[in-house]
Tab-separated table of C-alpha atoms in Angstrom:
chain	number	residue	atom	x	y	z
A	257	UNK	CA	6.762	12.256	12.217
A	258	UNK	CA	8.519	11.494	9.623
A	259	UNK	CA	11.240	9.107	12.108
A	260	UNK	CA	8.525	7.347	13.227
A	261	UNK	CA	6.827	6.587	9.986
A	262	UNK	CA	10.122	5.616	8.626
A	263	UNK	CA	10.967	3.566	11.469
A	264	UNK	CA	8.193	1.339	11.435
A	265	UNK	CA	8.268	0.972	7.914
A	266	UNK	CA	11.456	-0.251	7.960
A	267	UNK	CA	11.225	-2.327	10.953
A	268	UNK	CA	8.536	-4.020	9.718
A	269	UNK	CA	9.878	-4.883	5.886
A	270	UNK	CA	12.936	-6.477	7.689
A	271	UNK	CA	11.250	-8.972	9.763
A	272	UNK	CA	8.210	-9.602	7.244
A	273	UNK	CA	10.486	-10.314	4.315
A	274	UNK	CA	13.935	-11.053	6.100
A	275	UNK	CA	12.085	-14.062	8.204
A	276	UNK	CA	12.052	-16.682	5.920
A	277	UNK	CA	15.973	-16.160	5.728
A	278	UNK	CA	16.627	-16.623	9.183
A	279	UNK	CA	14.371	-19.797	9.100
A	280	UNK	CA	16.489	-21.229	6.854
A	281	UNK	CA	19.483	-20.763	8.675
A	282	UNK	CA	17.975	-21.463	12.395
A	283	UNK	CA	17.138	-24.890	10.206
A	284	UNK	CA	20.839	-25.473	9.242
A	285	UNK	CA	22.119	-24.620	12.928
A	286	UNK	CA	19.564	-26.919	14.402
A	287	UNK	CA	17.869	-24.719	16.597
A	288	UNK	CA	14.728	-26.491	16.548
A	289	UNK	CA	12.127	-26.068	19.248
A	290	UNK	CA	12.406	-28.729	22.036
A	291	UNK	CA	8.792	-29.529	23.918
A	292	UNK	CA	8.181	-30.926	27.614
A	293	UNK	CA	7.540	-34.245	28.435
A	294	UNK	CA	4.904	-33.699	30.831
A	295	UNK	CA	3.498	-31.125	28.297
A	296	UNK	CA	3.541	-33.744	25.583
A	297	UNK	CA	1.379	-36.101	27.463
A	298	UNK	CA	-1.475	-33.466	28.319
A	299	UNK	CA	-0.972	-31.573	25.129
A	300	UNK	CA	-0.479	-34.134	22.149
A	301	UNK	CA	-1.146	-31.155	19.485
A	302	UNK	CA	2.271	-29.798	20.923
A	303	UNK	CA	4.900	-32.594	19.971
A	304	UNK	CA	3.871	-31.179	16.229
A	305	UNK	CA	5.854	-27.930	17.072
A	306	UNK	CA	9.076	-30.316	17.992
A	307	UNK	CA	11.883	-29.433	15.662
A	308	UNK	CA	10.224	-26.025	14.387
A	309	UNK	CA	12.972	-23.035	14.208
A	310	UNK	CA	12.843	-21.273	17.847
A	311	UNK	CA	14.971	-18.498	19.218
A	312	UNK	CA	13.089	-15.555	16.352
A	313	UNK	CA	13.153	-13.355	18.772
A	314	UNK	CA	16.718	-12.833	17.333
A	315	UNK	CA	14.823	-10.989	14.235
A	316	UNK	CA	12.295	-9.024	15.789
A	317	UNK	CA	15.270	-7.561	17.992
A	318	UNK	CA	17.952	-7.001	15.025
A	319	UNK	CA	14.843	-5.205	12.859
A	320	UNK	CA	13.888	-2.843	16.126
A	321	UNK	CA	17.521	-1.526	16.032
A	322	UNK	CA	17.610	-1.276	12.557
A	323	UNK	CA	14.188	0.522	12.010
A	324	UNK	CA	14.813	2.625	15.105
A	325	UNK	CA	18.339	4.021	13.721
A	326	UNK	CA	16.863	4.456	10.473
A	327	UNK	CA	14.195	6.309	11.318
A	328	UNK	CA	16.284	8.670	13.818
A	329	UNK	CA	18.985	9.393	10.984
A	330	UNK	CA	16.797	10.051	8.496
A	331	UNK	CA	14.552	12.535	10.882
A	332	UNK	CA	17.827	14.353	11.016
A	333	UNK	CA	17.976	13.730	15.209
A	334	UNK	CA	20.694	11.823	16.835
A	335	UNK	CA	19.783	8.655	19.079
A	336	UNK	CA	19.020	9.923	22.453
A	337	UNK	CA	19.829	8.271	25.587
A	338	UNK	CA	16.351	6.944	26.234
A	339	UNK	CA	15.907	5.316	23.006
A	340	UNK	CA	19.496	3.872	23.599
A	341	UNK	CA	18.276	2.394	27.106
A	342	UNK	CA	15.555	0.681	25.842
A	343	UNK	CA	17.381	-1.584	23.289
A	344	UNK	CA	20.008	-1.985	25.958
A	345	UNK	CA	16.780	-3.745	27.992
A	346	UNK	CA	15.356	-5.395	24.767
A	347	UNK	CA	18.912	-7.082	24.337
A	348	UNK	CA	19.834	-7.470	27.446
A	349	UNK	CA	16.963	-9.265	28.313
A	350	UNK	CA	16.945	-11.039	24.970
A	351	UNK	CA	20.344	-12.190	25.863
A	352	UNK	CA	19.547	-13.922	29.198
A	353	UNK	CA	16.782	-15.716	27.103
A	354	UNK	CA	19.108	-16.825	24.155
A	355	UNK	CA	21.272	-17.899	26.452
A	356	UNK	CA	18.557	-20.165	27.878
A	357	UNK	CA	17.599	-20.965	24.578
A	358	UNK	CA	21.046	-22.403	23.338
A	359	UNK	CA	21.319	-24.110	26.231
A	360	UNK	CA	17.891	-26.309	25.774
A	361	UNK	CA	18.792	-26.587	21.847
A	362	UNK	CA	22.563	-27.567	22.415
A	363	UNK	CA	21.309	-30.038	25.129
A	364	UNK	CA	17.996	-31.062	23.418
A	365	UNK	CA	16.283	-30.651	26.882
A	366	UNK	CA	13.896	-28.162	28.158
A	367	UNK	CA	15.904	-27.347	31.091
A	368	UNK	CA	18.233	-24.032	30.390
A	369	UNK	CA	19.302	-21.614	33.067
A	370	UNK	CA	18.070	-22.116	36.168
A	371	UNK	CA	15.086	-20.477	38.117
A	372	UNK	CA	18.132	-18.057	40.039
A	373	UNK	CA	20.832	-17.985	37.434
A	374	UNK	CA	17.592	-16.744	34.976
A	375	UNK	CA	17.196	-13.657	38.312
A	376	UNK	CA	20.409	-12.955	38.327
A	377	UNK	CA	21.020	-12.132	34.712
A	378	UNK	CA	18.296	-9.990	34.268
A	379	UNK	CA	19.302	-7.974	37.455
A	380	UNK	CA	22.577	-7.397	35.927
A	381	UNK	CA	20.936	-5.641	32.926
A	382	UNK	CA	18.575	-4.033	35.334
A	383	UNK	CA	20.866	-2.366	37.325
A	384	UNK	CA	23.156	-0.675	34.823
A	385	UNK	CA	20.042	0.540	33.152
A	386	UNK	CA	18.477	1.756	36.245
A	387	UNK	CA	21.712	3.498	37.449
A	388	UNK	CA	22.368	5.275	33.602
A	389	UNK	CA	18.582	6.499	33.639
A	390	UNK	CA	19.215	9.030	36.550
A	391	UNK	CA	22.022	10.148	34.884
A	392	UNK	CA	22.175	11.904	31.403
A	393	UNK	CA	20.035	15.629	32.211
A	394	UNK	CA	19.342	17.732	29.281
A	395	UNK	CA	19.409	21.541	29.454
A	396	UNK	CA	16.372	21.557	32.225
A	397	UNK	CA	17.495	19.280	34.227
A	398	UNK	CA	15.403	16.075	32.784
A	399	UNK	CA	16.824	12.528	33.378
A	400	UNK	CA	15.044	9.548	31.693
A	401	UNK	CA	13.898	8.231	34.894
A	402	UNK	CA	13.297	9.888	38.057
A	403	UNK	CA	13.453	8.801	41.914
A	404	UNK	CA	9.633	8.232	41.862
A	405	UNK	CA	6.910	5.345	41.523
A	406	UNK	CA	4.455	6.722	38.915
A	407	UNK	CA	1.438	6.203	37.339
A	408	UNK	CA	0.145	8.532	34.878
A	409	UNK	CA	3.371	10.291	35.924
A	410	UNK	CA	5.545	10.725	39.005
A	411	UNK	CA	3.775	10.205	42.455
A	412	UNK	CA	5.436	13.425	44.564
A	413	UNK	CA	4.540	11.255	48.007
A	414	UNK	CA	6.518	8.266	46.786
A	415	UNK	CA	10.238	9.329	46.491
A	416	UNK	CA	13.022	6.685	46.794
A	417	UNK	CA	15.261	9.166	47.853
A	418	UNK	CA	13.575	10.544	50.778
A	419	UNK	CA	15.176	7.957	52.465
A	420	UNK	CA	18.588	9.090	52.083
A	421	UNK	CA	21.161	8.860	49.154
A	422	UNK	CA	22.784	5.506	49.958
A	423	UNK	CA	19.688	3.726	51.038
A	424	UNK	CA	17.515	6.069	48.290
A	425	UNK	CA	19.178	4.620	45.511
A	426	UNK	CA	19.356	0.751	46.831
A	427	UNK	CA	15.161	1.111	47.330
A	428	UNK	CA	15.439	2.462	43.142
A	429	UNK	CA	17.494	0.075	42.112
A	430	UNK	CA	15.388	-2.937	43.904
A	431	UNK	CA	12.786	-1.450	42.742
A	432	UNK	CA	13.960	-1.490	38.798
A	433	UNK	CA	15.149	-5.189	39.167
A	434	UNK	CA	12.081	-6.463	40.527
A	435	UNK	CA	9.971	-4.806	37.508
A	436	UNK	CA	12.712	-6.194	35.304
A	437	UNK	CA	12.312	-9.649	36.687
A	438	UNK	CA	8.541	-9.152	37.082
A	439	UNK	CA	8.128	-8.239	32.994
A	440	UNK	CA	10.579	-10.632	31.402
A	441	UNK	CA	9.186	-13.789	33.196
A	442	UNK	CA	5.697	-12.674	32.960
A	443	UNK	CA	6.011	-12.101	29.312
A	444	UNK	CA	8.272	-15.376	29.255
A	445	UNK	CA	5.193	-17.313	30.750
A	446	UNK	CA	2.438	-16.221	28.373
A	447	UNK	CA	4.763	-17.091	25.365
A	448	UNK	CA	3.281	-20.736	25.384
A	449	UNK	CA	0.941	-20.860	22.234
A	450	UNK	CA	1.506	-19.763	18.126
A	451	UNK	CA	1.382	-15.798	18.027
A	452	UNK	CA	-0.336	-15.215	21.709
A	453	UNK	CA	3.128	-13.602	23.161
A	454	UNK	CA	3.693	-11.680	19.376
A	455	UNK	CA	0.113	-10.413	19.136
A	456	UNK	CA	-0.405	-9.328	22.680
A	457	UNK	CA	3.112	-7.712	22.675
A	458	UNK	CA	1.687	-5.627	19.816
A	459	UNK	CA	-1.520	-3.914	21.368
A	460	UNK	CA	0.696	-3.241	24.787
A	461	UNK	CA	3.703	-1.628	23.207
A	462	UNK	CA	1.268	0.259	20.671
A	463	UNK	CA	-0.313	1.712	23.592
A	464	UNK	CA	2.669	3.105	24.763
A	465	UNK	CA	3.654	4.440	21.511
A	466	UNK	CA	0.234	7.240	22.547
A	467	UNK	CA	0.896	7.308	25.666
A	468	UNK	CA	4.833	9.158	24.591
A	469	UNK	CA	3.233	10.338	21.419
A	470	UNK	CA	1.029	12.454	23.927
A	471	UNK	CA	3.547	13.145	26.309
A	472	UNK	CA	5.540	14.343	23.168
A	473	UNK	CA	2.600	17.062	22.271
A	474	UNK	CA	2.250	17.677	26.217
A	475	UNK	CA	5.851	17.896	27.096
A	476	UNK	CA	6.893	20.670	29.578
A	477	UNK	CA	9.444	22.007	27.507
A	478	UNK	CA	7.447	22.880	24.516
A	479	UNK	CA	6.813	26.803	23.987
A	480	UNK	CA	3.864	25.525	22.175
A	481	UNK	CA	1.670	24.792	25.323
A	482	UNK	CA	-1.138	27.250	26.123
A	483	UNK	CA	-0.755	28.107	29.947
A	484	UNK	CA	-4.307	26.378	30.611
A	485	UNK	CA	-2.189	23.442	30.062
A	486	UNK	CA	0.687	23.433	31.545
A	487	UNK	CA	-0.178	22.402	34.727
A	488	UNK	CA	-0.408	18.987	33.030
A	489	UNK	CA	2.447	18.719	30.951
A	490	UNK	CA	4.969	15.581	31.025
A	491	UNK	CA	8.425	15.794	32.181
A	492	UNK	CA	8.897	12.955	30.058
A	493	UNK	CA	13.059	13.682	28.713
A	494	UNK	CA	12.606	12.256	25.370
A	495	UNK	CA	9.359	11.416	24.515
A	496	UNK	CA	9.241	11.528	20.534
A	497	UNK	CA	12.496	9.169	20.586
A	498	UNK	CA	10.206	7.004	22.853
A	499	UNK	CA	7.765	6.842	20.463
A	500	UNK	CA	9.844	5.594	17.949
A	501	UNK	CA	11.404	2.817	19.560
A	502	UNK	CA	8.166	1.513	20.188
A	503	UNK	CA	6.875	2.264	16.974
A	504	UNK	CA	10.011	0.614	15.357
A	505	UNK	CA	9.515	-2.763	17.588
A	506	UNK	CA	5.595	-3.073	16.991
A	507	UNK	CA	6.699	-2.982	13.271
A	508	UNK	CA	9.081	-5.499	13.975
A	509	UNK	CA	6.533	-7.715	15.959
A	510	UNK	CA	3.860	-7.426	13.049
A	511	UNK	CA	5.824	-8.632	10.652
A	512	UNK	CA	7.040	-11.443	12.760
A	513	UNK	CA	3.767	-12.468	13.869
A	514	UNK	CA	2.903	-13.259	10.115
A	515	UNK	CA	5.304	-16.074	10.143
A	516	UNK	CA	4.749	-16.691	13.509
A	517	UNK	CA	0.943	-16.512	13.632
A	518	UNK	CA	-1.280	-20.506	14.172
A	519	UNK	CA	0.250	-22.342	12.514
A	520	UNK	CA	3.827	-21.139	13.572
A	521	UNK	CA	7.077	-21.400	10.933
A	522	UNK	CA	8.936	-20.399	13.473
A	523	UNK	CA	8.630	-19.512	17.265
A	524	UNK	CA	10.526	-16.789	19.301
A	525	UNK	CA	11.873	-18.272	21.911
A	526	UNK	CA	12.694	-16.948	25.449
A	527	UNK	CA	14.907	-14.331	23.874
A	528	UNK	CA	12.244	-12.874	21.887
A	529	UNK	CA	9.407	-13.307	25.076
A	530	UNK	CA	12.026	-11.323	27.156
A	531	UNK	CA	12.650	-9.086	24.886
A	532	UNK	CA	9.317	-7.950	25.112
A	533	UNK	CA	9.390	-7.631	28.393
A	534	UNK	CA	12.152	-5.269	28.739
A	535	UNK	CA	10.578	-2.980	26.195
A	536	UNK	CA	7.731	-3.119	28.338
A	537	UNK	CA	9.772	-2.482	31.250
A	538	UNK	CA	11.925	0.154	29.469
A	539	UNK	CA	8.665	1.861	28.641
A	540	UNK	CA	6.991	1.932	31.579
A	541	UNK	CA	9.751	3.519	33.343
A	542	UNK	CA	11.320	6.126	30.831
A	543	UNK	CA	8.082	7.312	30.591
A	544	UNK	CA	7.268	7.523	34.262
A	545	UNK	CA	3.663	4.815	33.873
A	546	UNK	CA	4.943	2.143	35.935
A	547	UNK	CA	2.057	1.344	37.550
A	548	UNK	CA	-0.294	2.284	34.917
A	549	UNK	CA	1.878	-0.878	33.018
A	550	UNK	CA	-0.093	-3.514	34.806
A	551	UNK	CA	-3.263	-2.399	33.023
A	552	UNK	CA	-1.534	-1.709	29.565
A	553	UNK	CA	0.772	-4.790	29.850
A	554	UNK	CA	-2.174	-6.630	31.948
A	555	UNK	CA	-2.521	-9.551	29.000
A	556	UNK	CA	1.019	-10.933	30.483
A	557	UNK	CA	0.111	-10.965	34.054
A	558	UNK	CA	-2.916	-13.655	33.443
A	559	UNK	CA	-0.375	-16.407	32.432
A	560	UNK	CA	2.411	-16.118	35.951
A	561	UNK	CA	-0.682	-14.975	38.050
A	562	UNK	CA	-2.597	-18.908	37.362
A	563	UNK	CA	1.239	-20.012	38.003
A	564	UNK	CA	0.842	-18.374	41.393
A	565	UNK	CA	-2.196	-19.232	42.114
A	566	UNK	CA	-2.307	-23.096	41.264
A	567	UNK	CA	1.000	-23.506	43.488
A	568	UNK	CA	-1.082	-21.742	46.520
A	569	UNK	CA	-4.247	-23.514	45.719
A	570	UNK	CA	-2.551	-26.975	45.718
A	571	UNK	CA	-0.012	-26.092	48.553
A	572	UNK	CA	-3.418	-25.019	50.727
A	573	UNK	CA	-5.663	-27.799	49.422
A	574	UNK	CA	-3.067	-30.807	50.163
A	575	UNK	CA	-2.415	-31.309	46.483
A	576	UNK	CA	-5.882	-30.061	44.945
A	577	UNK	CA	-5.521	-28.444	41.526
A	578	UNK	CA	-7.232	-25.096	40.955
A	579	UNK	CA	-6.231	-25.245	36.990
A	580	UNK	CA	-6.071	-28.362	34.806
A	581	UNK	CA	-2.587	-27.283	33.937
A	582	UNK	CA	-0.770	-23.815	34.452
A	583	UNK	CA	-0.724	-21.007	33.020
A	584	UNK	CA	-3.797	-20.677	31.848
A	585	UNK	CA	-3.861	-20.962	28.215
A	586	UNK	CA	-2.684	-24.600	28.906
A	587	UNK	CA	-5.630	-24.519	31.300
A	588	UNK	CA	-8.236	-23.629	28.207
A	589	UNK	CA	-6.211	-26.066	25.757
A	590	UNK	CA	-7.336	-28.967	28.475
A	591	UNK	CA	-11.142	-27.830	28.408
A	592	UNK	CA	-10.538	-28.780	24.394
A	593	UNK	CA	-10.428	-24.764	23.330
A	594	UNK	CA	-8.786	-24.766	20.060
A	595	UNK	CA	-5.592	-22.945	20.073
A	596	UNK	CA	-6.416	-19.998	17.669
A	597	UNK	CA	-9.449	-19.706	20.071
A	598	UNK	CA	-7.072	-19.423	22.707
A	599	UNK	CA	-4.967	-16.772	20.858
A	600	UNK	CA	-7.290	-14.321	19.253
A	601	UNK	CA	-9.228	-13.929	22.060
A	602	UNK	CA	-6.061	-13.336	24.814
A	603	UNK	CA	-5.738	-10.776	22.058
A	604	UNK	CA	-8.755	-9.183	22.438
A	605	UNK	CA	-8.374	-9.125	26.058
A	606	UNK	CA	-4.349	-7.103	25.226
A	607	UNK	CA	-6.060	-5.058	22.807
A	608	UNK	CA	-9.386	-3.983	25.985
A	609	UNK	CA	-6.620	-3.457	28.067
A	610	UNK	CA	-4.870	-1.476	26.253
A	611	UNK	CA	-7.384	0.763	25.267
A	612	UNK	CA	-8.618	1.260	28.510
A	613	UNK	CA	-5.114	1.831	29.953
A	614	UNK	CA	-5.115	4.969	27.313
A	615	UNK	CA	-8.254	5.960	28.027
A	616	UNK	CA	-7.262	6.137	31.925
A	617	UNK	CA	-4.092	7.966	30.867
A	618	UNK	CA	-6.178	10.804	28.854
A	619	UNK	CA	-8.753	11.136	31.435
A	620	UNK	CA	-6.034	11.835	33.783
A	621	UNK	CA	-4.606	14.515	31.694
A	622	UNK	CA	-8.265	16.101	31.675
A	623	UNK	CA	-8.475	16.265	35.382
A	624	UNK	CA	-5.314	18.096	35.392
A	625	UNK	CA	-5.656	20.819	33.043
């Protein structure tokens, strides 16, 4: 407890006082914010945000690690290998969006990497992460993933290896890359107004610090369980260290989103959007939820899912528009909903679904014991 109260403390005093810092030298690199054309022209309120320091992401990230290594070392417990593989998604991810980042601030256009070259980035840090989490057993033969789709935990019916080894661990590895790719964009798309992508990212990854807070108290290898309940104990390797990661980046995230909050001093930028989503993604799998992540994490789907659905509606319709303008916060901003509207109530709607995505997770546990 003691690691995770630390952690988040820390985590939290580095990116609430530490901010203005970087601000002031994001300023003197010129990494200003560039805004679309076409998003000028139906959003005037946006060419405001033109110029302001982009690419924070880079803080919540560095004050993560920092809290998180903190907060291990002074518990007294080494890093473990699942707390290890989800910075190596928060950066990794974070570094395909920095890269598109520099390359829109260097070039002063809002074009970085490409739609494919964006793919095939985040499969490369998909893969190596999906490959080391079946790897790495502790003394009863735990690894931080498993061969399964879950949802409150594995599904017994659904293994990737059933298949065979070879074409077993293609199916797993697909399978890894297309929730990595899935995530990082989705959480890349809802990043489009001050604070909605910080905020949200808050009640989601908060929900997963219960969800492996529980699976900590519930783990399989504790002595501690009555027998009543260990039918429904988690094989969860590391939980704890799970919970402290995520505690350490929604410290991070809160005290970013108080410089980054309506009116913004400073936005995150597609490094810090997907780094959220490969916390989300590291999450969701280390801790064997992954389907259970599209209610927790559902906030993020709303924003790619208009995409989707304005591109069929206009494709079916002849050139009919479903939306006013996708995704759908842009959507609200053109029925004249002010943007703080906007963001405190796609909050509420993260915070509902997050709740509820607990409350599914406990009630599960119930109808096991």
């Amino acid at each position: 407890m003691r690691s995770l109260l630390t952690a988040a403390t820390i985590s939290l005093a580095f990116t609430l006082f530490l901010t203005p810092l970087f601000i002031r030298l994001f300023e003197k690199l010129g990494w200003g914010q560039v805004i679309r054309t076409p998003e000028n022209a139906h959003n005037p309120s946006h060419q405001a945000k033109r110029g302001t320091p982009t690419m924070g992401g880079v803080i919540f990230i560095l004050g993560s690690i920092v809290g998180y290594f903190v907060g291990t070392l002074t518990g007294g417990a080494p890093p473990s290998i699942s707390g290890l593989l989800v910075i190596w998604m928060m950066v990794g991810l974070g570094a395909v969006g920095f890269i598109d980042d520099y390359m829109k601030v260097r070039q002063q256009r809002s074009l970085g990497l490409s739609g494919w070259r964006k793919i095939v980035g985040q499969v490369l840090v998909a893969v190596p992460f999906g490959i080391l989490a079946l790897n790495f057993p502790n003394r009863v033969a735990q690894t931080p993933a498993s061969p399964y789709i879950s949802f409150f935990r594995d599904i017994p019916m659904l293994s990737f290896f059933a298949l065979g080894a070879v074409i077993g661990w293609i199916a797993y590895l697909v399978w890894i890359s297309f929730l990595s790719v899935a995530w990082s964009n989705a959480t890349n798309l809802t990043d489009g107004l001050d604070g909605l992508a910080t905020g949200a990212g808050i009640f989601t990854v908060s929900a997963y610090s219960l969800v492996t807070f529980w699976q900590f108290q519930q783990r399989c290898t504790s002595g501690a369980l009555v027998t009543a309940y260990q039918a429904a104990c988690y094989d969860t390797r590391d939980p704890m260290d799970l919970t402290i990661i995520a505690a350490s980046f929604v410290g991070a995230l809160v005290g970013f989103l108080w410089w980054n909050a309506p009116k913004a001093k400073i936005f995150m930028g597609d490094v810090g959007a997907m780094a959220i989503g490969g916390v989300i993604v590291a999450m969701a799998v280390l801790s064997r939820t992954e389907i259970l992540s599209v209610i927790i994490a559902g906030v993020f789907i709303i924003g790619p899912g208009s995409v989707i659905l304005q591109r069929w509606y206009f494709k079916a319709t002849g050139g009919k528009r479903l939306f006013l303008m996708s995704p759908f916060h842009h959507h609200l901003e053109m029925r004249g909903w002010p943007e703080i509207t906007i963001v405190v109530r796609m909050w509420i709607i993260a915070g509902m679904l997050a709740v509820t995505a607990v409350g599914l997770f406990y009630v599960e546990w119930l109808a096991s014991v």
